[in-house]
């Protein structure tokens, strides 16, 4: 949606904002979706904008989508405005209850007892999700992902325009990096948002193999 909003006009931009707002409300990790969408839109603007006017138009579109998403969150909480004294925020903030929940979960991850690889510790370990991915995913899927990555890297070396492929990887790399850094070791389910991008990579590999025949 975010990639097509520039061509689809304000209606599609509003739909994208509403979808992102619902994502923010559904999970605290929705903040990463918002940041990832903003990064992808920024990359799209820099890649396709031919002049300053076009860049300004796409930047305005990104601001509209973000505003609609945040407005949806604020509306869900009845346009609440309050402070966050527990986190040292003394000025009024829209949807303060929501942001309190997000910050609480983030802080809670650092003091939670976890058990990983035979060791009990406070907080998490950066290698939790990489190892969990190797354990949780079937071997055929892991093999296809590996082959698809090799094919994609070779294609990047051969093609002059790397932007479309790299733009697709902005969100999964951002999400995975934050997941590893945050050390929230409470289940591999938190990495499910990355899987659609992995399946797109596998689908691209399958398409190239079918075309080559």
mmCIF file of C-alpha atoms in Angstrom, residues 10-177:
data_model
loop_
_atom_site.group_PDB
_atom_site.id
_atom_site.type_symbol
_atom_site.label_atom_id
_atom_site.label_comp_id
_atom_site.label_asym_id
_atom_site.label_seq_id
_atom_site.Cartn_x
_atom_site.Cartn_y
_atom_site.Cartn_z
ATOM 1 C CA UNK A 10 -5.128 10.513 -0.936
ATOM 2 C CA UNK A 11 -7.667 7.667 -0.684
ATOM 3 C CA UNK A 12 -4.994 4.975 -0.792
ATOM 4 C CA UNK A 13 -2.747 7.045 1.465
ATOM 5 C CA UNK A 14 -5.568 7.234 4.037
ATOM 6 C CA UNK A 15 -6.140 3.464 3.766
ATOM 7 C CA UNK A 16 -2.421 2.893 4.353
ATOM 8 C CA UNK A 17 -2.509 5.160 7.399
ATOM 9 C CA UNK A 18 -5.547 3.357 8.826
ATOM 10 C CA UNK A 19 -3.870 -0.022 8.290
ATOM 11 C CA UNK A 20 -0.750 1.181 10.084
ATOM 12 C CA UNK A 21 -2.883 2.644 12.877
ATOM 13 C CA UNK A 22 -4.598 -0.715 13.364
ATOM 14 C CA UNK A 23 -1.168 -2.369 13.451
ATOM 15 C CA UNK A 24 -0.009 0.055 16.144
ATOM 16 C CA UNK A 25 -3.079 -0.763 18.219
ATOM 17 C CA UNK A 26 -2.798 -4.524 17.724
ATOM 18 C CA UNK A 27 0.810 -4.955 18.878
ATOM 19 C CA UNK A 28 3.433 -2.835 20.591
ATOM 20 C CA UNK A 29 5.776 -3.887 17.773
ATOM 21 C CA UNK A 30 3.524 -1.889 15.452
ATOM 22 C CA UNK A 31 5.911 1.004 16.095
ATOM 23 C CA UNK A 32 8.488 -0.915 14.056
ATOM 24 C CA UNK A 33 5.970 -1.279 11.212
ATOM 25 C CA UNK A 34 5.438 2.472 11.252
ATOM 26 C CA UNK A 35 9.172 3.145 11.240
ATOM 27 C CA UNK A 36 9.733 0.549 8.520
ATOM 28 C CA UNK A 37 6.995 1.996 6.321
ATOM 29 C CA UNK A 38 8.440 5.477 6.764
ATOM 30 C CA UNK A 39 11.889 4.182 5.774
ATOM 31 C CA UNK A 40 10.488 2.398 2.703
ATOM 32 C CA UNK A 41 8.579 5.505 1.642
ATOM 33 C CA UNK A 42 11.711 7.590 2.103
ATOM 34 C CA UNK A 43 13.694 5.203 -0.089
ATOM 35 C CA UNK A 44 10.897 5.287 -2.679
ATOM 36 C CA UNK A 45 10.902 9.079 -2.659
ATOM 37 C CA UNK A 46 14.666 9.311 -3.086
ATOM 38 C CA UNK A 47 14.634 6.730 -5.880
ATOM 39 C CA UNK A 48 11.737 8.025 -7.966
ATOM 40 C CA UNK A 49 11.752 11.755 -7.315
ATOM 41 C CA UNK A 50 13.149 13.574 -10.337
ATOM 42 C CA UNK A 51 13.151 17.053 -8.817
ATOM 43 C CA UNK A 52 12.569 18.881 -5.545
ATOM 44 C CA UNK A 53 8.870 19.297 -6.253
ATOM 45 C CA UNK A 54 8.403 15.555 -6.685
ATOM 46 C CA UNK A 55 10.432 14.856 -3.550
ATOM 47 C CA UNK A 56 8.346 17.350 -1.562
ATOM 48 C CA UNK A 57 5.147 15.691 -2.817
ATOM 49 C CA UNK A 58 6.265 12.248 -1.715
ATOM 50 C CA UNK A 59 7.511 13.593 1.624
ATOM 51 C CA UNK A 60 4.098 15.160 2.213
ATOM 52 C CA UNK A 61 2.493 11.817 1.394
ATOM 53 C CA UNK A 62 4.660 10.110 4.000
ATOM 54 C CA UNK A 63 3.671 12.737 6.583
ATOM 55 C CA UNK A 64 -0.031 12.226 5.745
ATOM 56 C CA UNK A 65 0.185 8.453 6.175
ATOM 57 C CA UNK A 66 2.004 8.791 9.494
ATOM 58 C CA UNK A 67 -0.478 11.408 10.723
ATOM 59 C CA UNK A 68 -3.484 9.226 9.860
ATOM 60 C CA UNK A 69 -1.907 6.238 11.660
ATOM 61 C CA UNK A 70 -1.229 8.244 14.821
ATOM 62 C CA UNK A 71 -4.677 9.861 14.648
ATOM 63 C CA UNK A 72 -6.278 6.397 14.574
ATOM 64 C CA UNK A 73 -4.412 5.458 17.751
ATOM 65 C CA UNK A 74 -5.419 8.707 19.417
ATOM 66 C CA UNK A 75 -9.079 8.275 18.402
ATOM 67 C CA UNK A 76 -9.113 4.719 19.791
ATOM 68 C CA UNK A 77 -8.167 6.113 23.210
ATOM 69 C CA UNK A 78 -10.895 8.750 23.057
ATOM 70 C CA UNK A 79 -8.464 11.561 22.173
ATOM 71 C CA UNK A 80 -6.824 11.169 25.567
ATOM 72 C CA UNK A 81 -4.063 13.631 26.474
ATOM 73 C CA UNK A 82 -1.925 12.934 29.531
ATOM 74 C CA UNK A 83 1.637 12.784 30.843
ATOM 75 C CA UNK A 84 3.900 9.757 31.367
ATOM 76 C CA UNK A 85 5.329 10.455 34.848
ATOM 77 C CA UNK A 86 6.622 6.876 35.214
ATOM 78 C CA UNK A 87 8.961 7.520 32.280
ATOM 79 C CA UNK A 88 9.840 11.108 33.058
ATOM 80 C CA UNK A 89 7.548 12.639 30.413
ATOM 81 C CA UNK A 90 5.956 15.664 32.083
ATOM 82 C CA UNK A 91 4.367 17.296 29.034
ATOM 83 C CA UNK A 92 0.907 16.297 27.678
ATOM 84 C CA UNK A 93 1.040 13.470 25.127
ATOM 85 C CA UNK A 94 -1.798 12.160 22.925
ATOM 86 C CA UNK A 95 -2.802 8.528 23.621
ATOM 87 C CA UNK A 96 -0.543 8.442 26.689
ATOM 88 C CA UNK A 97 -1.992 5.102 27.815
ATOM 89 C CA UNK A 98 -0.854 3.449 24.592
ATOM 90 C CA UNK A 99 2.696 4.780 24.782
ATOM 91 C CA UNK A 100 2.890 3.831 28.465
ATOM 92 C CA UNK A 101 2.066 0.248 27.482
ATOM 93 C CA UNK A 102 4.690 0.233 24.717
ATOM 94 C CA UNK A 103 7.423 1.638 26.971
ATOM 95 C CA UNK A 104 6.480 -0.689 29.838
ATOM 96 C CA UNK A 105 6.818 -3.777 27.650
ATOM 97 C CA UNK A 106 10.159 -2.565 26.345
ATOM 98 C CA UNK A 107 11.462 -1.958 29.873
ATOM 99 C CA UNK A 108 10.008 -5.239 31.143
ATOM 100 C CA UNK A 109 12.075 -7.228 28.609
ATOM 101 C CA UNK A 110 15.296 -6.131 30.351
ATOM 102 C CA UNK A 111 14.246 -7.452 33.771
ATOM 103 C CA UNK A 112 12.412 -10.640 32.769
ATOM 104 C CA UNK A 113 13.851 -14.023 33.739
ATOM 105 C CA UNK A 114 14.620 -16.130 30.672
ATOM 106 C CA UNK A 115 15.885 -19.662 30.076
ATOM 107 C CA UNK A 116 17.944 -20.258 26.955
ATOM 108 C CA UNK A 117 20.462 -22.970 26.010
ATOM 109 C CA UNK A 118 20.498 -24.398 29.511
ATOM 110 C CA UNK A 119 21.119 -21.062 31.207
ATOM 111 C CA UNK A 120 18.769 -18.923 33.293
ATOM 112 C CA UNK A 121 19.411 -15.201 33.139
ATOM 113 C CA UNK A 122 17.818 -11.786 33.597
ATOM 114 C CA UNK A 123 17.041 -10.231 30.231
ATOM 115 C CA UNK A 124 17.702 -11.884 26.902
ATOM 116 C CA UNK A 125 20.451 -12.955 24.555
ATOM 117 C CA UNK A 126 21.103 -11.449 21.111
ATOM 118 C CA UNK A 127 21.483 -14.895 19.514
ATOM 119 C CA UNK A 128 18.044 -16.111 20.657
ATOM 120 C CA UNK A 129 16.135 -15.301 17.463
ATOM 121 C CA UNK A 130 18.845 -16.511 15.012
ATOM 122 C CA UNK A 131 19.053 -19.868 16.801
ATOM 123 C CA UNK A 132 15.269 -20.077 17.206
ATOM 124 C CA UNK A 133 14.894 -19.489 13.453
ATOM 125 C CA UNK A 134 17.145 -22.466 12.708
ATOM 126 C CA UNK A 135 15.167 -24.669 15.104
ATOM 127 C CA UNK A 136 11.623 -23.542 14.319
ATOM 128 C CA UNK A 137 11.738 -23.455 10.518
ATOM 129 C CA UNK A 138 11.646 -26.653 8.408
ATOM 130 C CA UNK A 139 14.918 -27.584 6.695
ATOM 131 C CA UNK A 140 13.457 -27.224 3.159
ATOM 132 C CA UNK A 141 12.400 -23.649 3.944
ATOM 133 C CA UNK A 142 15.838 -22.818 5.361
ATOM 134 C CA UNK A 143 17.484 -24.311 2.280
ATOM 135 C CA UNK A 144 15.260 -22.322 -0.085
ATOM 136 C CA UNK A 145 15.922 -19.115 1.845
ATOM 137 C CA UNK A 146 19.666 -19.720 1.603
ATOM 138 C CA UNK A 147 19.498 -20.382 -2.146
ATOM 139 C CA UNK A 148 17.237 -17.369 -2.678
ATOM 140 C CA UNK A 149 19.642 -15.117 -0.783
ATOM 141 C CA UNK A 150 22.577 -16.301 -2.881
ATOM 142 C CA UNK A 151 20.592 -15.716 -6.070
ATOM 143 C CA UNK A 152 19.488 -12.280 -4.941
ATOM 144 C CA UNK A 153 23.025 -11.242 -4.003
ATOM 145 C CA UNK A 154 24.320 -12.404 -7.391
ATOM 146 C CA UNK A 155 21.549 -10.449 -9.110
ATOM 147 C CA UNK A 156 22.523 -7.325 -7.175
ATOM 148 C CA UNK A 157 26.067 -7.630 -8.482
ATOM 149 C CA UNK A 158 24.911 -8.066 -12.079
ATOM 150 C CA UNK A 159 22.178 -5.415 -12.262
ATOM 151 C CA UNK A 160 22.845 -1.688 -12.258
ATOM 152 C CA UNK A 161 19.682 -0.643 -10.391
ATOM 153 C CA UNK A 162 19.824 -2.131 -6.887
ATOM 154 C CA UNK A 163 17.167 0.113 -5.364
ATOM 155 C CA UNK A 164 14.002 -2.026 -5.889
ATOM 156 C CA UNK A 165 15.535 -5.138 -4.309
ATOM 157 C CA UNK A 166 17.181 -3.225 -1.484
ATOM 158 C CA UNK A 167 13.994 -1.306 -0.726
ATOM 159 C CA UNK A 168 12.131 -4.565 -0.146
ATOM 160 C CA UNK A 169 14.661 -5.518 2.529
ATOM 161 C CA UNK A 170 14.407 -2.302 4.535
ATOM 162 C CA UNK A 171 11.632 -3.542 6.808
ATOM 163 C CA UNK A 172 12.848 -7.111 7.524
ATOM 164 C CA UNK A 173 16.376 -5.888 8.251
ATOM 165 C CA UNK A 174 15.062 -3.105 10.507
ATOM 166 C CA UNK A 175 12.664 -5.436 12.315
ATOM 167 C CA UNK A 176 15.249 -8.210 12.779
ATOM 168 C CA UNK A 177 17.866 -5.754 14.007
#
